[in-house]
Tab-separated table of C-alpha atoms in Angstrom:
chain	number	residue	atom	x	y	z
A	1	UNK	CA	104.344	67.954	99.395
A	2	UNK	CA	101.723	70.133	97.710
A	3	UNK	CA	98.963	67.906	99.062
A	4	UNK	CA	100.430	68.149	102.557
A	5	UNK	CA	100.524	71.940	102.336
A	6	UNK	CA	96.954	72.116	101.042
A	7	UNK	CA	95.781	69.937	103.934
A	8	UNK	CA	97.820	71.893	106.525
A	9	UNK	CA	99.646	68.717	107.567
A	10	UNK	CA	102.482	69.101	110.040
A	11	UNK	CA	104.643	66.176	108.904
A	12	UNK	CA	105.241	64.318	105.675
A	13	UNK	CA	107.787	61.594	104.882
A	14	UNK	CA	108.912	60.840	101.333
A	15	UNK	CA	110.910	57.941	99.932
A	16	UNK	CA	113.069	59.192	97.056
A	17	UNK	CA	114.630	56.507	94.866
A	18	UNK	CA	116.865	58.900	92.875
A	19	UNK	CA	117.803	61.629	95.315
A	20	UNK	CA	119.359	64.962	94.426
A	21	UNK	CA	119.605	67.966	96.680
A	22	UNK	CA	116.783	70.475	96.348
A	23	UNK	CA	115.655	73.612	98.140
A	24	UNK	CA	112.413	72.172	99.497
A	25	UNK	CA	111.680	75.244	101.608
A	26	UNK	CA	111.733	77.473	98.528
A	27	UNK	CA	109.514	75.002	96.690
A	28	UNK	CA	106.931	75.162	99.476
A	29	UNK	CA	107.111	78.953	99.669
A	30	UNK	CA	106.686	79.276	95.913
A	31	UNK	CA	103.708	76.938	95.863
A	32	UNK	CA	102.030	78.855	98.688
A	33	UNK	CA	102.635	82.177	96.951
A	34	UNK	CA	101.096	80.791	93.735
A	35	UNK	CA	97.967	79.504	95.554
A	36	UNK	CA	96.950	82.171	98.100
A	37	UNK	CA	93.273	81.330	97.763
A	38	UNK	CA	93.798	77.800	99.128
A	39	UNK	CA	96.936	78.131	101.285
A	40	UNK	CA	96.210	80.594	104.056
A	41	UNK	CA	99.646	80.522	105.703
A	42	UNK	CA	103.145	79.807	104.459
A	43	UNK	CA	104.572	77.286	106.940
A	44	UNK	CA	108.066	77.186	108.339
A	45	UNK	CA	109.777	74.150	106.824
A	46	UNK	CA	112.407	71.899	108.375
A	47	UNK	CA	113.861	69.073	106.274
A	48	UNK	CA	115.689	65.985	107.514
A	49	UNK	CA	117.363	63.647	105.017
A	50	UNK	CA	118.644	60.172	105.841
A	51	UNK	CA	120.844	58.356	105.270
A	52	UNK	CA	123.400	61.003	104.375
A	53	UNK	CA	124.628	59.148	101.291
A	54	UNK	CA	123.194	57.028	98.537
A	55	UNK	CA	120.673	57.352	95.711
A	56	UNK	CA	117.703	56.150	97.785
A	57	UNK	CA	116.840	58.339	100.768
A	58	UNK	CA	113.997	59.390	103.006
A	59	UNK	CA	112.995	63.030	103.335
A	60	UNK	CA	111.078	64.033	106.430
A	61	UNK	CA	109.417	67.453	106.337
A	62	UNK	CA	108.084	69.263	109.366
A	63	UNK	CA	105.666	72.086	108.574
A	64	UNK	CA	105.059	74.591	111.369
A	65	UNK	CA	102.046	76.924	111.367
A	66	UNK	CA	100.990	79.652	113.767
A	67	UNK	CA	97.400	78.374	113.831
A	68	UNK	CA	95.774	74.923	114.016
A	69	UNK	CA	94.980	73.130	110.783
A	70	UNK	CA	91.231	73.281	111.405
A	71	UNK	CA	91.382	77.049	111.820
A	72	UNK	CA	93.305	77.458	108.559
A	73	UNK	CA	90.843	75.238	106.679
A	74	UNK	CA	87.916	77.245	108.064
A	75	UNK	CA	89.656	80.443	106.975
A	76	UNK	CA	89.994	79.007	103.473
A	77	UNK	CA	86.227	78.519	103.336
A	78	UNK	CA	85.586	82.078	104.524
A	79	UNK	CA	87.999	83.473	101.950
A	80	UNK	CA	86.306	81.576	99.126
A	81	UNK	CA	82.894	82.907	100.146
A	82	UNK	CA	84.223	86.470	100.281
A	83	UNK	CA	85.989	86.223	96.916
A	84	UNK	CA	82.930	84.753	95.220
A	85	UNK	CA	80.618	87.364	96.730
A	86	UNK	CA	82.847	90.261	95.719
A	87	UNK	CA	83.253	88.989	92.158
A	88	UNK	CA	79.502	88.561	91.793
A	89	UNK	CA	78.920	92.017	93.279
A	90	UNK	CA	80.929	93.768	90.561
A	91	UNK	CA	80.350	91.406	87.646
A	92	UNK	CA	77.516	93.303	85.997
A	93	UNK	CA	78.975	96.788	86.046
A	94	UNK	CA	79.567	97.822	82.449
A	95	UNK	CA	83.043	99.368	82.509
A	96	UNK	CA	86.281	98.356	84.198
A	97	UNK	CA	86.436	101.676	86.020
A	98	UNK	CA	82.930	101.151	87.365
A	99	UNK	CA	83.914	97.676	88.542
A	100	UNK	CA	87.070	98.981	90.229
A	101	UNK	CA	85.177	101.747	92.025
A	102	UNK	CA	82.433	99.374	93.168
A	103	UNK	CA	84.985	96.812	94.370
A	104	UNK	CA	86.778	99.485	96.386
A	105	UNK	CA	83.457	100.445	97.967
A	106	UNK	CA	82.639	96.800	98.658
A	107	UNK	CA	85.912	96.262	100.524
A	108	UNK	CA	86.001	99.526	102.458
A	109	UNK	CA	82.425	99.387	103.706
A	110	UNK	CA	82.933	95.940	105.241
A	111	UNK	CA	85.571	97.022	107.778
A	112	UNK	CA	87.304	99.945	109.361
A	113	UNK	CA	90.706	98.774	108.146
A	114	UNK	CA	93.818	98.964	110.292
A	115	UNK	CA	97.417	98.631	109.133
A	116	UNK	CA	99.211	95.408	109.942
A	117	UNK	CA	101.016	92.321	108.721
A	118	UNK	CA	99.868	88.804	109.542
A	119	UNK	CA	100.769	85.190	108.812
A	120	UNK	CA	97.474	84.879	106.900
A	121	UNK	CA	97.403	88.055	104.773
A	122	UNK	CA	94.572	87.168	102.392
A	123	UNK	CA	92.225	86.079	105.174
A	124	UNK	CA	93.179	89.150	107.213
A	125	UNK	CA	92.419	91.465	104.283
A	126	UNK	CA	89.076	89.903	103.382
A	127	UNK	CA	87.726	88.763	106.740
A	128	UNK	CA	89.529	90.635	109.532
A	129	UNK	CA	89.925	94.191	108.233
A	130	UNK	CA	93.737	94.157	108.320
A	131	UNK	CA	95.284	96.220	105.526
A	132	UNK	CA	98.317	94.067	104.764
A	133	UNK	CA	99.603	95.184	101.311
A	134	UNK	CA	100.251	91.610	100.210
A	135	UNK	CA	96.834	90.390	101.340
A	136	UNK	CA	94.961	93.288	99.721
A	137	UNK	CA	96.896	92.828	96.488
A	138	UNK	CA	96.081	89.118	96.472
A	139	UNK	CA	92.429	89.857	97.175
A	140	UNK	CA	92.120	92.347	94.327
A	141	UNK	CA	93.859	89.956	91.924
A	142	UNK	CA	91.671	86.977	92.802
A	143	UNK	CA	88.432	88.962	92.657
A	144	UNK	CA	89.369	90.398	89.271
A	145	UNK	CA	90.254	86.928	88.005
A	146	UNK	CA	86.809	85.696	88.970
A	147	UNK	CA	85.091	88.722	87.423
A	148	UNK	CA	87.060	88.565	84.162
A	149	UNK	CA	88.924	91.844	84.703
A	150	UNK	CA	92.562	92.007	83.586
A	151	UNK	CA	94.842	92.485	86.582
A	152	UNK	CA	98.502	91.930	87.476
A	153	UNK	CA	100.221	91.524	90.837
A	154	UNK	CA	103.452	93.497	91.066
A	155	UNK	CA	106.201	92.278	93.378
A	156	UNK	CA	108.448	95.319	93.632
A	157	UNK	CA	109.647	97.785	96.223
A	158	UNK	CA	108.518	101.015	97.837
A	159	UNK	CA	111.171	103.282	99.320
A	160	UNK	CA	113.623	100.417	98.959
A	161	UNK	CA	111.525	97.883	100.903
A	162	UNK	CA	109.756	94.860	99.359
A	163	UNK	CA	106.209	95.794	98.504
A	164	UNK	CA	103.154	94.616	96.542
A	165	UNK	CA	100.512	96.358	94.468
A	166	UNK	CA	98.375	95.795	91.368
A	167	UNK	CA	98.344	97.023	87.811
A	168	UNK	CA	94.810	96.910	86.431
A	169	UNK	CA	93.155	97.456	83.093
A	170	UNK	CA	90.901	100.516	83.098
A	171	UNK	CA	88.893	100.817	79.887
A	172	UNK	CA	91.787	100.434	77.461
A	173	UNK	CA	94.555	101.809	79.705
A	174	UNK	CA	96.639	100.368	82.516
A	175	UNK	CA	96.916	101.957	85.934
A	176	UNK	CA	98.781	101.198	89.165
A	177	UNK	CA	96.675	100.532	92.243
A	178	UNK	CA	98.196	100.533	95.728
A	179	UNK	CA	95.083	99.420	97.569
A	180	UNK	CA	96.663	99.578	101.023
A	181	UNK	CA	97.528	103.257	100.642
A	182	UNK	CA	94.152	104.029	99.065
A	183	UNK	CA	92.433	102.586	102.124
A	184	UNK	CA	94.745	103.808	104.881
A	185	UNK	CA	95.937	107.182	103.568
A	186	UNK	CA	93.571	108.521	100.923
A	187	UNK	CA	90.160	107.032	101.659
A	188	UNK	CA	89.413	106.790	97.962
A	189	UNK	CA	90.418	104.844	94.886
A	190	UNK	CA	93.521	106.278	93.209
A	191	UNK	CA	94.607	104.926	89.831
A	192	UNK	CA	98.147	106.037	88.978
A	193	UNK	CA	100.391	106.256	85.937
A	194	UNK	CA	104.055	105.226	85.870
A	195	UNK	CA	105.093	108.837	86.435
A	196	UNK	CA	103.088	108.930	89.677
A	197	UNK	CA	105.109	106.043	91.116
A	198	UNK	CA	108.306	107.820	92.130
A	199	UNK	CA	108.525	105.979	95.488
A	200	UNK	CA	108.218	102.593	93.814
A	201	UNK	CA	110.492	100.365	91.767
A	202	UNK	CA	109.630	97.271	89.736
A	203	UNK	CA	110.751	95.279	86.698
A	204	UNK	CA	108.930	97.261	84.051
A	205	UNK	CA	109.637	94.624	81.399
A	206	UNK	CA	107.439	92.140	83.280
A	207	UNK	CA	104.299	94.265	83.422
A	208	UNK	CA	102.177	96.468	81.129
A	209	UNK	CA	103.111	100.114	80.847
A	210	UNK	CA	100.869	102.668	82.565
A	211	UNK	CA	102.256	105.726	80.799
A	212	UNK	CA	99.120	107.214	79.326
C-alpha cells in the first residue's frame, strides 16, 4: 500500500491469507502525514473486501487524487529541489537565530504569499506561494532537518480549530514559530514563548517548553 501511495497509483489489489479488519484509510493518511516530502497529496481511499467471510480475502483499494499522477510526481521533484536549496542556503550561518532569520527571508522573497488551503500543502507553500499553515510548517521542519537544526512540528489548535506550527531551537532556548501568521499578518519573523501563545492549545508534555 505504501508503494502504491508513493507511486500515486489509483488502484491496488491485495491477497490477504490471514485477514483481520483494519482501518486502511487511517493507515494511508498516517503514512502520508509522516512522508510529506514524497507524498504530495493524501488520497481519498475506498476499500472493498471479498468474500465477506473467511481467513483468506482480497482487498481492493481505490485511491482518488485531485491531480494526475504525473503532476504529483513532478511536484515531488520540485519540492525536493526547493528543500535542498533552502537547506543549503542557510547551512553556513553560525547561529540558529541567524539561520531562522535567513530562512524566513528566503521563503518570503520568493513569493507574495496568499492565504489558502490546498490538497498539496507542501508544494503550495514551497512552489506556489500559498500560505497553508500545514504546508509552511512541513516546509520549515523538512528544511531544518536537512540543515541540522532542531525543530518540532506541533499538531494543536488555535482558537479551538485544528492548527499547525513549529517549535524551534534558538541558541539554547525553544521558541514557537507560527510561520503562516508571520508571513500573512506580521511581515517578520516572530519567535514566541509559551506565555505568548494564549490563542493556542497543544499537548505540552509532547514538546519542549518555551518558557524562557
